[in-house]
Amino acid sequence: MITIARIDGDGIGKEVTEAGVKILNSLDLNIDFVEAEAGRACFDKNGTTIPEETIKIAKKSKATLFGAITSTPGEKSPIITLRQELDVYGNLRPVKSFKGVNCLFDDLDFLIVRENTEGLYSKEESGNDEETVAKRIITKKASERICELAFKQAIKRNESITEEIKDNIKKDNLEKPLVTCVHKANVLKTTDGLFKKTFYDVATNYPQINTNDYFVDATAMYLLTKPQEFDVIVTTNLFGDILSDESAGLVGGLGLAPSGNIGDKHGLFEPVHGSAPDIAGQNISNPIAMTLSIAMMLDYLNEDYWANKIRIATENILKEGKIRTPDLGGTNTTTEVADAIIKEIERLN
Ligand code: NAI
Ligand code: MG
């Protein structure tokens, strides 16, 4: 029995989680979902955006599935609270072009590994009307563990690539598997100096993986001029936040962007998008970002067989192009897309 904490949240968070759970329940897996509250509706009901009980449930579960919430001004963010409480220090954001979807590039497949706990988001800000300061904390410990995670992900990605992809890598003269460290160590000499040094120290444990490093500003350009070169990017919190949104824009937008937050003890999986109040309640939100987040959760739980089935079925549905939600130019509902994925998984089996 796999215990999963299920936090639907608000708006389309509810619809996409419902769709994702329907897909999970169609698989031959023994999952026990424990529902927990968080978000705006939870605040209106309980006076808190994230009750202690929710944190307890997440901590006791094998993994947590999070839909999306509507922010409550002045109150603490449930998702940031959960990331901290579960110490899920690595934010994994895959960037992949899907056949049948209008993308800026149709040949991308890389992963951004973003440090989730410190950097400019250490929440240590101070100041007055004249001068303000935000502390950018970079520690050796957090840099080491995020770089380790990036190299391990590079190994895992390399193990699962097909012969066809290997041939393309050779043909295009790309140096993959590759982990690229993104920093600004020319200006932020102490903080990013430590991050970059730690990256190359960790790299010595992984001689089979190629490495390079770029400045963050140059990387923002390379994502537009030569994104095919990337395999795994590892970077600090703010840079990762910005580059991963830029990257989502290269390949079809928020309806398709999944993410996982990984730590040593916990995993928290969520679509990148928010609660989308503009389309909530109409059953037209795209459930694919959630579906692909679920595939990442199954990877984390070592259920690779079902993770791959979900991914292949989703890719097939997108490639076929017959059933899709309005954000991808279609007229289908959230439920119809989920049902099509379930049917395709059955066909594949
Ligand atoms: P959003 O991601 O909810 O929506 C941005 C745009 O993308 C909207 O036009 C929406 O309709 C569209 N969109 C998003 N997901 C979609 C999907 N699955 N299918 C089809 N279209 C989709 O971001 P927005 O509007 O800035 O924020 C709305 C609320 O969500 C705010 O309260 C915000 O703070 C919160 N939020 C929560 C997040 C979370 O729970 N992790 C992340 C981002 C925002
Ligand atoms: Mg962001």
XYZ file of C-alpha atoms and ligand atoms in Angstrom:
394
model
C 0.000 0.000 0.000
C 1.376 3.421 -1.026
C 0.074 6.303 1.095
C -0.208 9.559 -0.843
C -1.208 12.888 0.707
C -3.657 14.579 -1.634
C -3.997 18.371 -1.432
C -6.403 19.597 -4.122
C -6.369 23.279 -3.118
C -8.493 25.853 -4.961
C -9.858 26.592 -8.430
C -8.522 24.301 -11.142
C -6.340 22.652 -8.487
C -9.446 20.599 -7.644
C -10.235 19.686 -11.267
C -6.731 18.636 -12.271
C -6.180 16.665 -9.048
C -9.516 14.877 -9.563
C -8.450 14.017 -13.128
C -4.989 12.885 -11.991
C -6.381 10.688 -9.208
C -8.787 9.108 -11.723
C -5.778 8.196 -13.903
C -3.862 6.837 -10.889
C -6.855 4.779 -9.771
C -7.067 3.164 -13.216
C -3.580 1.663 -12.760
C -2.735 -1.610 -11.113
C -1.290 0.118 -8.048
C -2.370 -0.087 -4.440
C -2.662 3.575 -3.453
C -4.291 5.009 -0.355
C -5.036 8.731 -0.734
C -5.243 10.828 2.420
C -6.967 14.131 1.692
C -5.683 17.316 3.336
C -6.681 20.962 3.112
C -4.704 24.043 2.085
C -5.279 27.323 0.290
C -7.874 30.069 0.149
C -11.020 28.054 0.861
C -9.166 26.414 3.747
C -8.311 29.872 5.139
C -11.941 31.025 4.881
C -13.026 27.900 6.758
C -10.235 27.390 9.312
C -8.440 30.764 9.562
C -5.187 29.261 8.282
C -3.935 28.596 4.747
C -2.239 25.399 5.881
C -3.359 23.604 9.069
C -0.852 21.617 11.166
C -2.869 18.500 10.312
C -2.023 18.935 6.602
C 1.709 19.124 7.352
C 1.403 16.042 9.575
C -0.373 14.081 6.830
C 2.247 15.103 4.246
C 5.097 14.108 6.569
C 3.553 10.683 7.206
C 2.911 9.916 3.507
C 5.246 8.350 0.943
C 4.666 11.373 -1.329
C 2.409 14.410 -1.599
C 0.334 15.417 -4.602
C -0.498 19.131 -4.661
C -3.024 20.717 -7.076
C -2.872 24.517 -6.883
C -4.029 27.176 -4.465
C -5.274 30.747 -4.665
C -2.971 33.003 -2.638
C -4.286 34.729 0.492
C -2.618 38.144 0.845
C -0.742 38.558 4.138
C -0.947 34.834 4.960
C 1.776 32.255 4.601
C 2.130 30.406 1.327
C 1.076 26.755 1.744
C 3.415 25.527 -0.967
C 6.500 27.325 0.391
C 5.599 26.150 3.909
C 5.323 22.562 2.688
C 8.639 22.753 0.798
C 10.343 23.934 3.989
C 8.580 21.537 6.366
C 9.334 18.543 4.133
C 12.859 19.832 3.389
C 12.381 19.131 -0.307
C 15.474 21.014 -1.413
C 15.513 20.169 -5.101
C 12.944 21.544 -7.527
C 12.923 19.472 -10.722
C 11.430 21.145 -13.763
C 11.571 19.108 -16.972
C 11.383 20.972 -20.282
C 10.232 18.843 -23.200
C 8.780 19.533 -26.631
C 5.797 17.330 -27.468
C 4.905 16.288 -30.981
C 1.570 17.767 -32.018
C 1.960 20.829 -29.775
C 2.898 24.255 -31.058
C 6.332 24.887 -29.475
C 9.044 27.454 -30.210
C 11.406 24.469 -30.538
C 10.259 20.966 -31.394
C 13.402 19.123 -30.255
C 13.976 20.038 -26.592
C 14.388 17.661 -23.679
C 16.242 18.975 -20.652
C 15.810 19.304 -16.909
C 16.269 22.319 -14.655
C 17.316 21.470 -11.088
C 16.648 24.493 -8.915
C 17.830 24.909 -5.325
C 14.645 25.290 -3.279
C 15.646 26.408 0.222
C 18.049 29.379 0.221
C 19.611 31.940 -2.152
C 17.629 35.153 -2.565
C 14.504 33.401 -1.239
C 15.978 32.932 2.248
C 13.262 35.419 3.330
C 15.812 37.527 5.230
C 14.847 41.034 4.193
C 15.192 44.271 6.119
C 15.229 47.989 5.533
C 13.530 51.332 5.828
C 12.030 53.863 3.416
C 15.490 54.758 2.112
C 17.365 51.489 1.952
C 16.395 47.841 1.764
C 18.439 44.658 1.851
C 17.705 41.055 0.883
C 20.163 38.483 2.122
C 21.341 35.980 -0.480
C 22.491 32.961 1.480
C 24.517 30.271 -0.290
C 25.845 27.438 1.860
C 28.226 24.645 0.983
C 25.802 22.072 2.413
C 22.821 23.160 0.294
C 25.026 23.583 -2.794
C 26.478 20.102 -2.352
C 23.156 18.340 -2.030
C 21.559 20.144 -4.988
C 24.588 19.381 -7.201
C 24.516 15.722 -6.102
C 20.833 15.574 -7.038
C 21.591 17.098 -10.467
C 24.299 14.516 -11.250
C 22.073 11.654 -10.108
C 19.301 12.951 -12.366
C 21.770 13.142 -15.279
C 22.667 9.477 -14.746
C 19.002 8.457 -14.575
C 18.138 10.412 -17.733
C 21.072 8.872 -19.584
C 20.017 5.355 -18.587
C 16.577 5.797 -20.073
C 17.385 7.382 -23.454
C 16.638 5.518 -26.654
C 19.140 4.514 -29.374
C 17.512 7.069 -31.674
C 18.226 9.895 -29.216
C 21.792 8.625 -28.757
C 22.301 8.766 -32.536
C 20.953 12.319 -32.663
C 23.304 13.394 -29.854
C 26.245 11.993 -31.817
C 25.058 13.496 -35.098
C 24.658 16.952 -33.538
C 28.038 16.705 -31.765
C 26.446 17.290 -28.351
C 28.312 16.412 -25.179
C 25.616 14.489 -23.282
C 25.147 13.432 -20.525
C 25.934 16.954 -19.378
C 25.346 18.959 -16.205
C 25.590 22.726 -16.652
C 26.121 24.913 -13.583
C 24.456 28.329 -13.961
C 25.733 31.173 -11.771
C 26.991 34.766 -11.759
C 30.348 34.137 -10.098
C 32.080 36.990 -11.969
C 30.064 39.520 -9.932
C 28.786 37.500 -6.966
C 32.298 36.281 -6.281
C 31.766 34.974 -2.746
C 28.291 33.437 -2.938
C 28.293 32.111 -6.488
C 32.016 31.488 -6.199
C 31.128 28.942 -3.503
C 28.285 27.486 -5.577
C 30.512 27.040 -8.644
C 33.431 25.585 -6.655
C 31.109 23.141 -4.903
C 29.652 22.098 -8.276
C 33.099 21.168 -9.638
C 34.026 19.437 -6.354
C 30.896 17.266 -6.560
C 31.577 16.656 -10.278
C 34.769 14.751 -9.419
C 32.534 11.959 -8.062
C 30.855 11.650 -11.477
C 33.640 11.336 -14.073
C 31.207 9.755 -16.557
C 29.136 12.970 -16.757
C 30.287 15.981 -18.817
C 30.230 19.367 -17.123
C 30.317 23.033 -18.030
C 29.181 26.311 -16.507
C 27.615 29.500 -17.824
C 26.728 32.907 -16.443
C 23.006 33.260 -15.856
C 22.584 36.169 -18.284
C 24.285 34.241 -21.082
C 22.114 31.211 -20.226
C 18.969 33.312 -20.674
C 20.183 33.923 -24.242
C 21.383 30.367 -24.912
C 17.912 29.091 -23.988
C 16.762 30.938 -27.111
C 19.796 30.434 -29.369
C 20.964 26.883 -28.619
C 18.619 25.196 -26.101
C 19.275 21.764 -27.668
C 22.692 21.796 -25.997
C 21.259 21.481 -22.471
C 20.729 18.226 -20.621
C 20.614 19.066 -16.893
C 20.941 22.634 -15.591
C 21.683 23.126 -11.889
C 21.318 26.567 -10.360
C 20.412 28.653 -7.329
C 16.865 29.502 -6.258
C 16.016 32.789 -8.042
C 17.942 31.981 -11.237
C 16.162 28.610 -11.397
C 12.774 30.232 -10.872
C 13.301 32.644 -13.775
C 14.997 30.227 -16.188
C 12.371 27.517 -15.647
C 9.505 29.877 -16.536
C 11.449 31.046 -19.603
C 11.947 27.399 -20.546
C 8.244 26.511 -20.071
C 7.544 29.247 -22.612
C 9.749 27.457 -25.165
C 7.596 24.331 -25.169
C 3.860 24.957 -25.004
C 3.070 26.731 -21.759
C 1.636 26.126 -18.308
C -0.947 23.479 -19.197
C 1.936 21.076 -19.920
C 4.524 22.019 -17.256
C 5.037 19.506 -14.408
C 7.350 19.703 -11.389
C 8.670 17.692 -8.495
C 10.203 18.819 -5.199
C 12.605 16.217 -3.888
C 14.397 15.829 -0.577
C 16.107 13.016 1.289
C 12.908 11.935 3.051
C 10.012 13.425 1.095
C 8.701 14.167 -2.376
C 6.094 16.783 -3.288
C 4.667 16.859 -6.816
C 2.680 19.672 -8.407
C 1.891 21.240 -11.745
C 3.743 24.550 -12.167
C 0.499 26.477 -12.776
C -1.740 28.177 -10.199
C -5.493 27.979 -9.513
C -6.453 29.831 -12.746
C -9.580 31.625 -11.466
C -10.305 32.780 -15.034
C -11.226 29.238 -16.126
C -11.982 27.500 -12.813
C -15.202 25.511 -12.406
C -15.762 24.954 -16.135
C -13.993 21.594 -16.467
C -11.763 22.985 -19.267
C -8.373 23.137 -17.520
C -5.598 21.043 -19.026
C -4.897 18.048 -16.748
C -1.623 17.172 -18.503
C 0.715 19.258 -16.277
C -0.760 17.329 -13.324
C -0.588 14.005 -15.188
C 3.111 14.501 -15.949
C 3.715 15.542 -12.309
C 2.121 12.229 -11.308
C 4.531 10.406 -13.645
C 7.399 12.164 -11.807
C 5.873 11.052 -8.492
C 5.781 7.443 -9.704
C 9.462 7.740 -10.769
C 10.226 8.911 -7.238
C 8.299 5.937 -5.800
C 10.288 3.571 -8.079
C 7.138 2.702 -10.013
C 8.958 3.306 -13.304
C 6.722 0.954 -15.265
C 3.590 3.037 -14.647
C 5.464 6.338 -14.850
C 6.563 5.464 -18.383
C 3.118 4.195 -19.373
C 1.560 7.496 -18.291
C 4.185 9.504 -20.179
C 3.880 7.494 -23.384
C 0.064 7.578 -23.281
C 0.097 11.356 -22.741
C 2.579 11.872 -25.591
C 0.423 9.731 -27.879
C -2.720 11.721 -27.071
C -0.892 14.996 -27.734
C 0.642 13.692 -30.974
C -2.722 12.441 -32.212
C -4.192 15.875 -31.502
C -7.836 14.771 -31.531
C -8.597 15.353 -27.869
C -7.295 18.503 -26.256
C -8.375 21.321 -23.949
C -8.904 24.929 -25.162
C -5.422 26.150 -24.070
C -4.036 23.855 -26.802
C -6.652 24.941 -29.314
C -9.147 22.124 -28.683
C -12.723 21.951 -27.389
C -12.507 19.009 -24.978
C -13.036 18.959 -21.237
C -10.592 18.124 -18.447
C -12.446 14.846 -17.881
C -12.363 13.878 -21.571
C -8.577 14.354 -21.714
C -8.118 12.260 -18.542
C -10.399 9.534 -19.957
C -8.450 9.523 -23.241
C -5.187 9.051 -21.326
C -6.721 6.192 -19.301
C -7.938 4.513 -22.506
C -4.526 4.918 -24.141
C -2.776 3.381 -21.095
C -5.165 0.407 -21.363
C -4.422 0.095 -25.086
C -0.663 0.148 -24.427
C -0.921 -2.657 -21.880
P -2.163 30.635 -13.143
O -1.082 29.650 -13.399
O -3.255 30.192 -12.258
O -2.808 31.062 -14.561
C -2.093 31.775 -15.564
C -2.819 31.610 -16.910
O -2.592 30.281 -17.412
C -4.323 31.775 -16.818
O -4.781 32.406 -17.985
C -4.849 30.354 -16.752
O -6.137 30.194 -17.278
C -3.812 29.596 -17.590
N -3.639 28.221 -17.085
C -2.945 27.841 -15.980
N -3.011 26.514 -15.819
C -3.770 26.047 -16.821
C -4.228 24.733 -17.188
N -3.900 23.632 -16.474
N -5.008 24.613 -18.272
C -5.329 25.690 -19.007
N -4.929 26.945 -18.730
C -4.165 27.117 -17.633
O -1.482 31.944 -12.592
P -2.144 33.313 -12.047
O -3.371 33.634 -12.815
O -1.045 34.266 -12.019
O -2.542 33.009 -10.542
C -3.836 32.576 -10.088
C -3.741 32.219 -8.615
O -2.911 31.061 -8.451
C -3.099 33.315 -7.746
O -3.780 33.368 -6.514
C -1.675 32.839 -7.585
O -1.068 33.368 -6.455
C -1.878 31.341 -7.497
N -0.702 30.530 -7.850
C -0.554 29.353 -7.184
C 0.463 28.483 -7.487
C 0.514 27.180 -6.769
O -0.446 26.772 -6.151
N 1.612 26.453 -6.836
C 1.452 28.798 -8.538
C 1.168 30.028 -9.244
C 0.139 30.851 -8.895
Mg 7.974 30.905 -10.533
